[in-house]
CSV table of C-alpha atoms in Angstrom, one decimal:
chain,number,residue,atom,x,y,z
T,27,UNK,CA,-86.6,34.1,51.0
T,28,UNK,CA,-87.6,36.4,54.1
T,29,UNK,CA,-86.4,35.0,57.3
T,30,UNK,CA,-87.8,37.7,60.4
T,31,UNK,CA,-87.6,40.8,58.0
T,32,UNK,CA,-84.1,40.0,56.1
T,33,UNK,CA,-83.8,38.3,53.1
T,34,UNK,CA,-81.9,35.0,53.7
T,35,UNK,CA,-78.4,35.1,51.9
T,36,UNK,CA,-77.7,32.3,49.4
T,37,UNK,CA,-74.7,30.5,48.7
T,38,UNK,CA,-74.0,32.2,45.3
T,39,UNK,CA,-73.6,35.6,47.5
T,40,UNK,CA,-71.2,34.1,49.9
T,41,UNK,CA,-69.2,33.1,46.3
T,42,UNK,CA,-69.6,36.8,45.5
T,43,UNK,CA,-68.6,37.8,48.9
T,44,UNK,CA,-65.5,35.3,48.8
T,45,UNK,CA,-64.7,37.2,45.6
T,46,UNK,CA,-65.3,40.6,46.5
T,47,UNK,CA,-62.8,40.5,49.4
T,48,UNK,CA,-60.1,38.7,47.1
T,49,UNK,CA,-60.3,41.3,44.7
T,50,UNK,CA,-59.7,44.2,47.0
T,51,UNK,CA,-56.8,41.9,48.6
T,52,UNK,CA,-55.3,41.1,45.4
T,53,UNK,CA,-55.8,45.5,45.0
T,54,UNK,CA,-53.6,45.5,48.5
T,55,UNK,CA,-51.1,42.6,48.0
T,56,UNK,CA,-50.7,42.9,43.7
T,57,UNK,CA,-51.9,45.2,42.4
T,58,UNK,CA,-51.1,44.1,39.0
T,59,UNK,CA,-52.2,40.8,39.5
T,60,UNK,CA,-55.5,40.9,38.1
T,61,UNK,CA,-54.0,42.9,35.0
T,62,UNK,CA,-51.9,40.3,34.4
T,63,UNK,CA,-54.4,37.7,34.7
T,64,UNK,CA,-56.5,39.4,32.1
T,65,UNK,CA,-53.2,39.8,29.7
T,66,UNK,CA,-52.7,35.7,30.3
T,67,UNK,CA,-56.2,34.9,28.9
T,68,UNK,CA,-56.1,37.2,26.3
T,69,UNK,CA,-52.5,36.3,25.3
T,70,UNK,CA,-53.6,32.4,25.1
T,71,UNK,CA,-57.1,33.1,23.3
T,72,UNK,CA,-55.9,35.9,20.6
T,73,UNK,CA,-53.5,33.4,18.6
T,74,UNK,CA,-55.8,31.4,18.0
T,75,UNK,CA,-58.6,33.2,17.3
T,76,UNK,CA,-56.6,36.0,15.0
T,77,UNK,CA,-54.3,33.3,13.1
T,78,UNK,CA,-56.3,30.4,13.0
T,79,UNK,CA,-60.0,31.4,12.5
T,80,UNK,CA,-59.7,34.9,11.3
T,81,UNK,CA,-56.5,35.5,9.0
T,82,UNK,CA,-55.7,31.9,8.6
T,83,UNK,CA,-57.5,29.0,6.8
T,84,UNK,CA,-59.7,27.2,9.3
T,85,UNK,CA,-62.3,30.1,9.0
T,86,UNK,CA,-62.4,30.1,5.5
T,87,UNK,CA,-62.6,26.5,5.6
T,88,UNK,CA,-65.7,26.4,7.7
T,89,UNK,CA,-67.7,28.7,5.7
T,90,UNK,CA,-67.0,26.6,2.6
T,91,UNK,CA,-67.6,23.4,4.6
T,92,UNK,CA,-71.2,24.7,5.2
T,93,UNK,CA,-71.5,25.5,1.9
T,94,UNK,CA,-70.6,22.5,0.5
T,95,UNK,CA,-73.1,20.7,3.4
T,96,UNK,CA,-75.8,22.5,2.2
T,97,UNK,CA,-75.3,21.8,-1.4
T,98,UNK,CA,-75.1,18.1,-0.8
T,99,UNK,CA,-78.3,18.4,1.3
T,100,UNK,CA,-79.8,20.3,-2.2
T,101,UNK,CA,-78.7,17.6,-4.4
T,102,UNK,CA,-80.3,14.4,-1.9
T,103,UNK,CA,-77.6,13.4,-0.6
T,104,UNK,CA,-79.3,13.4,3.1
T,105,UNK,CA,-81.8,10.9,1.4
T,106,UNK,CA,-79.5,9.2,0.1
T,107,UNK,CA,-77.7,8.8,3.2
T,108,UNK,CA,-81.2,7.3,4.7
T,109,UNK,CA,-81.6,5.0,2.1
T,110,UNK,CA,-78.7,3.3,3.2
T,111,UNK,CA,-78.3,3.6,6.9
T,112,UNK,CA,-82.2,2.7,7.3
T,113,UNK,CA,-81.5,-0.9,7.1
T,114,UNK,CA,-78.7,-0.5,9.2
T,115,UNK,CA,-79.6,1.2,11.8
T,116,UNK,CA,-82.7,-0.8,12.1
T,117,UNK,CA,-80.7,-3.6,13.1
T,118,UNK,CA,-79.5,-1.9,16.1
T,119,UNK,CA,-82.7,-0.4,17.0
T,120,UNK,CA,-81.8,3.1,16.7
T,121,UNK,CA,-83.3,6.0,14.4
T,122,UNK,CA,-81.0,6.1,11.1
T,123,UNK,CA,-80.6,9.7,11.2
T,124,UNK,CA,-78.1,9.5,14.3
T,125,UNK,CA,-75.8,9.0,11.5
T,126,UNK,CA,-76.3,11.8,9.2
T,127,UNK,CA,-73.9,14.0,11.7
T,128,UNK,CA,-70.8,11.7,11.4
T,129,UNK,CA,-70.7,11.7,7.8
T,130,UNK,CA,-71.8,15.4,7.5
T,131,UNK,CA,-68.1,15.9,9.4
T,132,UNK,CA,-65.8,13.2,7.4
T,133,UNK,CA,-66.9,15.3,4.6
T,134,UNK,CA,-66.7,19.1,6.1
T,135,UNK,CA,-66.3,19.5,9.3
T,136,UNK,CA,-67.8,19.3,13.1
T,137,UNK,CA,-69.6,22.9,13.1
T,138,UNK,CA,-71.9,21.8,9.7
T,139,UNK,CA,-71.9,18.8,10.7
T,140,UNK,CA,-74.1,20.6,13.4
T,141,UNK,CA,-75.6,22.8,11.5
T,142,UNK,CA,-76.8,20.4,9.1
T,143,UNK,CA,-77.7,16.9,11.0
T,144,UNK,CA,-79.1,19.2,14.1
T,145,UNK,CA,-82.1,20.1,12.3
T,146,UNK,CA,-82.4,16.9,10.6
T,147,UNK,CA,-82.1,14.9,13.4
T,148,UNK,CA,-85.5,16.7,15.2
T,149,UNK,CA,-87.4,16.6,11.7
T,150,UNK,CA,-86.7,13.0,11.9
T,151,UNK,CA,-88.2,12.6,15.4
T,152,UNK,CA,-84.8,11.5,17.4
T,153,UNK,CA,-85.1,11.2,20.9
T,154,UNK,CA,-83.4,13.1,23.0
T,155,UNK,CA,-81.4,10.3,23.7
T,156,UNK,CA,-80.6,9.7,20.2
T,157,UNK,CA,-79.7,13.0,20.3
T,158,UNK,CA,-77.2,12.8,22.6
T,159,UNK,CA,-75.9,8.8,20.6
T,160,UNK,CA,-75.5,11.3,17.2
T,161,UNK,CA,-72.9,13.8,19.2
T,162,UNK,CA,-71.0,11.2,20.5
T,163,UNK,CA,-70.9,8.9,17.5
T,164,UNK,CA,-69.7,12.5,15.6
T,165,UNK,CA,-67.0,12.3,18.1
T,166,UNK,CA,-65.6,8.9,16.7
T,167,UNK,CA,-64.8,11.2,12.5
T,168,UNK,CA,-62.5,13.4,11.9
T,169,UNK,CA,-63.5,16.7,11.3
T,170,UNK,CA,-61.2,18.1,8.6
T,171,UNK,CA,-60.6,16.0,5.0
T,172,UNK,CA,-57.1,16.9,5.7
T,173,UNK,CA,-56.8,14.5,8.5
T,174,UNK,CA,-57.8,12.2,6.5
T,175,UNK,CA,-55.3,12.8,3.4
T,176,UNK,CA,-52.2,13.6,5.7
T,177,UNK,CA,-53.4,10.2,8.0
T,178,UNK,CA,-52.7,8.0,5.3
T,179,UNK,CA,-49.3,9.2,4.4
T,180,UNK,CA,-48.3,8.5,7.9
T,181,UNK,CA,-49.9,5.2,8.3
T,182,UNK,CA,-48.3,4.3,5.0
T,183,UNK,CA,-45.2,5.6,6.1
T,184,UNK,CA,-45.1,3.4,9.3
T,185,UNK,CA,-45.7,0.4,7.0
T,186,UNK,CA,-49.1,-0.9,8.2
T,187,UNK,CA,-52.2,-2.1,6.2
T,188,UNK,CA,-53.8,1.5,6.1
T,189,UNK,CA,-57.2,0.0,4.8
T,190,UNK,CA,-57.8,-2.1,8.3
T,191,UNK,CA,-57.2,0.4,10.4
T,192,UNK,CA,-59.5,3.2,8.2
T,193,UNK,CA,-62.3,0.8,7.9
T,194,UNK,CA,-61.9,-0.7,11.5
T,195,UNK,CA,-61.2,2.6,13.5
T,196,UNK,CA,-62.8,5.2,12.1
T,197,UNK,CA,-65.7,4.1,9.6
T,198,UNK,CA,-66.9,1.4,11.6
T,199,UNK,CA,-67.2,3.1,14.3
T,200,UNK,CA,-70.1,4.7,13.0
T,201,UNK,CA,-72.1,1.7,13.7
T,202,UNK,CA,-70.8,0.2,16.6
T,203,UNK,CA,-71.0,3.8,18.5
T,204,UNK,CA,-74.9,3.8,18.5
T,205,UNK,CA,-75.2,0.0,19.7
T,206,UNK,CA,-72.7,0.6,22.9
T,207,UNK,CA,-74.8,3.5,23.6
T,208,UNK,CA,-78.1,2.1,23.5
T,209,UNK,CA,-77.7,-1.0,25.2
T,210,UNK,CA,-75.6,1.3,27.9
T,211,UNK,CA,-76.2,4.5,28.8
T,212,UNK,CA,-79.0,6.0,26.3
T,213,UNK,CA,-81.8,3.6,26.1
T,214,UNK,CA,-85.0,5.7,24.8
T,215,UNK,CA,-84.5,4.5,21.1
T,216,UNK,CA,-86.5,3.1,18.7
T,217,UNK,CA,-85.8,2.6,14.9
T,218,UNK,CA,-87.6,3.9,11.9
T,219,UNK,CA,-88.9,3.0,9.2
T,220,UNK,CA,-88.0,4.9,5.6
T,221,UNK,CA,-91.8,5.3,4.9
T,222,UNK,CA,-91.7,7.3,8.5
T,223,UNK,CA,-89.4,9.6,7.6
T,224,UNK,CA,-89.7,13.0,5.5
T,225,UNK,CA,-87.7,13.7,2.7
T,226,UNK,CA,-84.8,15.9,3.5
T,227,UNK,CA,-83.9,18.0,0.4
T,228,UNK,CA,-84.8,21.2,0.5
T,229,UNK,CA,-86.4,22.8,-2.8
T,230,UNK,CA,-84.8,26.1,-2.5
T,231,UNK,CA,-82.7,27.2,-5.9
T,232,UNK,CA,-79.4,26.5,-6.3
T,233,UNK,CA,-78.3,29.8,-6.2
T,234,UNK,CA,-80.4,31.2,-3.0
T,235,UNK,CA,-78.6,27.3,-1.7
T,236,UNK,CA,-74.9,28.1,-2.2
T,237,UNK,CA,-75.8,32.3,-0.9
T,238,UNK,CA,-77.3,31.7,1.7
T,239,UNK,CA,-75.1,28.8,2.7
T,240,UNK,CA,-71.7,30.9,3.2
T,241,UNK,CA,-74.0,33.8,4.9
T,242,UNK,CA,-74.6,30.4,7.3
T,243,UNK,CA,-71.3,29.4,7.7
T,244,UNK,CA,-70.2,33.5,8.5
T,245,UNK,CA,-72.6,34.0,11.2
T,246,UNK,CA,-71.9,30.3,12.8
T,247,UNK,CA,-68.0,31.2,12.4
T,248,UNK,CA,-68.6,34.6,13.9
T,249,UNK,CA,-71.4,34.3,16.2
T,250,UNK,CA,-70.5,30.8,17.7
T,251,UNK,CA,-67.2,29.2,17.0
T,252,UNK,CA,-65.0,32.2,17.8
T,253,UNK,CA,-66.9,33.0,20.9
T,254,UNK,CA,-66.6,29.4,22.1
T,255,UNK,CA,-63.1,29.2,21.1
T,256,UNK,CA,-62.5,32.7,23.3
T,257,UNK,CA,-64.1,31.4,26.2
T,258,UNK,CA,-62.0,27.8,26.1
T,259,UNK,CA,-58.6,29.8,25.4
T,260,UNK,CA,-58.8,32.2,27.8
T,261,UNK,CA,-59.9,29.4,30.6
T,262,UNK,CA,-56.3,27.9,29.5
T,263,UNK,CA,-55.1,31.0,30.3
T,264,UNK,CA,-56.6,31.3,33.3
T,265,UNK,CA,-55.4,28.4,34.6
T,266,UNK,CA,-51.8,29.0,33.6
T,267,UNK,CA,-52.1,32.0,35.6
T,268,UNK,CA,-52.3,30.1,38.5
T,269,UNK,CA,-49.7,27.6,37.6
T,270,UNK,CA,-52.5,24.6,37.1
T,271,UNK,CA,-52.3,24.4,33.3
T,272,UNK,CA,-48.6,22.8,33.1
T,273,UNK,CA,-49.8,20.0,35.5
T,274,UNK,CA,-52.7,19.9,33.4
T,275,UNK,CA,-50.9,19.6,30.4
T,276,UNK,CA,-48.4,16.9,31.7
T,277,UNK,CA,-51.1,14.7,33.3
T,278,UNK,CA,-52.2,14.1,29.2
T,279,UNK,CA,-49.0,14.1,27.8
T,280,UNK,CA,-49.2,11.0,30.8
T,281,UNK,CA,-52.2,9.4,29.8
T,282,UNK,CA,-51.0,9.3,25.9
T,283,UNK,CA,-48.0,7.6,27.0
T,284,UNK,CA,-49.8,4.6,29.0
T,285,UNK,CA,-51.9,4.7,26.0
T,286,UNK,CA,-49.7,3.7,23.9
T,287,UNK,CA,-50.1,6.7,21.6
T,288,UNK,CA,-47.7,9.1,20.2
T,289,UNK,CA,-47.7,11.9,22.9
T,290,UNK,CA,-46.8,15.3,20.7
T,291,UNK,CA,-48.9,14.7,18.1
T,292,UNK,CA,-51.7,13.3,20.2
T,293,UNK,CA,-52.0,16.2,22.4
T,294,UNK,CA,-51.9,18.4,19.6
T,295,UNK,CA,-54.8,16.6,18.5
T,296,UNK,CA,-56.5,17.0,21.6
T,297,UNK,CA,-55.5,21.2,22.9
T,298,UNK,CA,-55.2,22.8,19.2
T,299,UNK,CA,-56.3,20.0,16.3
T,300,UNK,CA,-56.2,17.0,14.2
T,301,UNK,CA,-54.6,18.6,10.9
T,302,UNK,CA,-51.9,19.8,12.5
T,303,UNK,CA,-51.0,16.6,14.7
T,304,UNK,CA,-51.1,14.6,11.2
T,305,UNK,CA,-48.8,17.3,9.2
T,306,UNK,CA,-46.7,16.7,12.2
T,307,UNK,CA,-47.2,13.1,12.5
T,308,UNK,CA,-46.4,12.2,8.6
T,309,UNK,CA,-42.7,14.0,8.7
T,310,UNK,CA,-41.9,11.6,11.7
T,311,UNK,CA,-44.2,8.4,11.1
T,312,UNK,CA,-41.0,6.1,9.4
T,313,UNK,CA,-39.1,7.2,12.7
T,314,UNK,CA,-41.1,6.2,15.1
T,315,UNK,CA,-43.0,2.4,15.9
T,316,UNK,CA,-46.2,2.0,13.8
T,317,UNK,CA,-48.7,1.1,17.0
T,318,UNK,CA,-47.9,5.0,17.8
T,319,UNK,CA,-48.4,6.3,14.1
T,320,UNK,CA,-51.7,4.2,14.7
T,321,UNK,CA,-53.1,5.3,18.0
T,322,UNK,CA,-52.2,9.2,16.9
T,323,UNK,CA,-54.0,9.1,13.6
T,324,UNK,CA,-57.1,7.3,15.5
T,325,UNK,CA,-57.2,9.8,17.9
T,326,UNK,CA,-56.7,12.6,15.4
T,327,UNK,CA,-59.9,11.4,13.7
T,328,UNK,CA,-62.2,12.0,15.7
T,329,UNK,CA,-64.2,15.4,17.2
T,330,UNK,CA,-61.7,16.9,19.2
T,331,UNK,CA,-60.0,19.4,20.1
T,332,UNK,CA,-60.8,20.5,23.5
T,333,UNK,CA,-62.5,23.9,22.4
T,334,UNK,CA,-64.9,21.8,20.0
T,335,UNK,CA,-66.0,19.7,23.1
T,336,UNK,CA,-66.5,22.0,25.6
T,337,UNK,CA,-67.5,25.6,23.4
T,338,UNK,CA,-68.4,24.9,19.6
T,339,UNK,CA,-70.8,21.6,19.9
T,340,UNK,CA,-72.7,23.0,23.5
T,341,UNK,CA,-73.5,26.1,21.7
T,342,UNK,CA,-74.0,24.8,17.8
T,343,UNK,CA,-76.1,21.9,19.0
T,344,UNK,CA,-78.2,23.3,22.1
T,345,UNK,CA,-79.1,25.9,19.4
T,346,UNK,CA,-80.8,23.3,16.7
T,347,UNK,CA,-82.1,20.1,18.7
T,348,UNK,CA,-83.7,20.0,21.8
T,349,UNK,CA,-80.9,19.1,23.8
T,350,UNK,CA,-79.1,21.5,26.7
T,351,UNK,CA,-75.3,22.8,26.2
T,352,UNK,CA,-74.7,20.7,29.6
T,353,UNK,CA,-76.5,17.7,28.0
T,354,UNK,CA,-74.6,18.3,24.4
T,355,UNK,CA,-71.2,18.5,25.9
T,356,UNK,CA,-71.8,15.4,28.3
T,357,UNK,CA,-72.8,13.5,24.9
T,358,UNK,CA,-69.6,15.0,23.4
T,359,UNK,CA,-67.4,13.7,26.2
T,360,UNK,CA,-68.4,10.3,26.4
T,361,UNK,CA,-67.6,10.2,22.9
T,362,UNK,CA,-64.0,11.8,23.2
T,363,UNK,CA,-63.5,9.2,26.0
T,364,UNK,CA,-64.6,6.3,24.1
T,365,UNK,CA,-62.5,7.5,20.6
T,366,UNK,CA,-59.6,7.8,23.2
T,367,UNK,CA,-60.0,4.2,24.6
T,368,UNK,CA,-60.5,2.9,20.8
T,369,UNK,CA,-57.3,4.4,20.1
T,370,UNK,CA,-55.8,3.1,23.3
T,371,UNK,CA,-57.1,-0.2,22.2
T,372,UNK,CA,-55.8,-0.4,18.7
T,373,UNK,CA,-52.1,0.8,19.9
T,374,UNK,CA,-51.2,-1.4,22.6
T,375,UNK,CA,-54.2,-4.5,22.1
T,376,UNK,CA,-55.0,-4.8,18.0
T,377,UNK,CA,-51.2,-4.6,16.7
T,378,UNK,CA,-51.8,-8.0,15.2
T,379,UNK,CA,-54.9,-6.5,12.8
T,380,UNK,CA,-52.4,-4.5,10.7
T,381,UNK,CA,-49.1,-5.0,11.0
């Protein structure tokens, strides 16, 4: 914009101006503060990226978990998956292949689960808005088998009917998730028929499958997760910096508490993961009351941690369905709120289900 000859200054430069004149006053005042800034992000980030993702197992167990996705998409089980949630999801008036995602992670994990039920969902014709229902019903499974396994030592270890609360809180979910959201927030639905929808098996060879798969599951481990994960980290560390992460940190330890859940292992679920929290949770589980044991294994199962919702699913998702990262992570947040309200629910409200 030209305003008498001079090009009108918009409010993005008077950020940049803001910025400029802090940096040289931080130069003048500490000069190692922005050093030491850069060491906090980078001291928060490379843990996790080196021992978790790179040297430790969570790497390795995303490449296989993409493999194995794509195997089971070789061998029909996408089909099969439509065969049965067809008549399902037909009943609550939403296309069947918002569920495809959800199972895609109880069996591998969040990032194939993206990989895989991404793609399907637009060859299927979702709306966006369905879309968006198929992140946040994602949100409500656990993304690693070994929340699962370690889960049900815990819940069995606080003496509670472990069935009830699987089936009730965590499979069931699967269905209710897309009815709440369409007869709430995402409307622009409309359920198919199976004779509508394409097959879903690919015909490539088994070998080429399996190859090609774990070349997949490199460049999304590589190219996507720890990037996302970098970003997240080193935003924690930012904060820190500047003494805003503690309060941060305490105001969820608070929540957890009025929540009725178990507040170590529940934010571990939330800031660093769900198979940690349950390793955790199982040594304690017979010391502590069972409505705790409950609400953390509920909230464990389920799409967080925090660098899933706000890094991996924006850019694994914006990248294969027609959704934005800003409309992906919304989708992804209103399903971490509603997984922590279930879990809220079952802990303080439900005791009476399976004790």
């Amino acid at each position: 914009m030209m305003n008498g000859g001079k090009r009108k200054i918009e409010l993005i430069e008077y950020v940049g101006l803001f910025l400029v004149a802090f940096s040289f006053l931080m130069l003048v005042v500490n000069p190692g503060g922005i050093g030491n800034l850069f060491n906090n992000m980078f001291n928060h980030a490379a843990p996790i990226i080196i021992k978790v993702y790179i040297t430790g197992s969570i790497g390795i167990a995303i490449i296989i978990s993409v493999t194995m996705g794509r195997l089971l998409e070789r061998l029909g089980f996408t089909d099969a998956l439509m065969r049965i949630f067809v008549p399902l999801m037909k009943v609550i008036g939403v296309n069947a292949a918002v569920a495809v995602p959800s199972v895609y992670n109880i069996l591998g994990d969040i990032n194939a689960a993206g990989r895989i039920g991404g793609p399907i969902l637009k060859k299927s014709k979702a709306t966006k808005d369905e879309q968006k229902i198929a992140i946040a019903t994602m949100m409500q499974s656990q993304s690693s088998f070994a929340i699962f396994v370690f889960g049900l030592i815990a819940l069995n270890a606080a003496k509670v009917s472990v069935w009830v609360v699987v089936f009730l809180a965590v499979f069931l979910p699967v269905l209710l998730t897309p009815l709440l959201l369409r007869l709430t927030i995402w409307r622009d639905t409309k359920a198919v028929s199976l004779e509508d929808l394409p097959r879903f098996t690919p015909e490539t060879g088994f070998l080429p499958t399996i190859f090609n798969a774990a070349k997949e599951g490199a460049e999304l481990l590589f190219l996507l997760i720890i990037p996302s994960c970098a970003v997240v980290f080193a935003a924690i560390g930012a904060l820190d910096h500047f003494g805003l992460w503690t309060g941060i940190q305490a105001g969820i330890n608070t929540m957890l508490n009025a929540f009725n859940i178990h507040a170590e292992t529940g934010s571990v679920s939330i800031l660093v993961g769900g198979s940690l929290a349950m390793a955790q949770l199982k040594e304690i589980a017979a010391t502590i009351t069972p409505p705790l044991v409950v609400g953390s294994y509920i909230l464990a199962s389920s799409g967080f941690p925090l660098q899933v919702i706000f890094g991996q699913i924006p850019a694994i998702w914006s990248g294969c369905t027609d959704l934005t990262e800003r409309e992906a992570m919304t989708a992804a947040i209103i399903g971490a709120v509603i997984k922590v309200l279930t879990a809220a629910l079952f802990a303080t409200c439900l005791q009476f289900l399976y004790m």
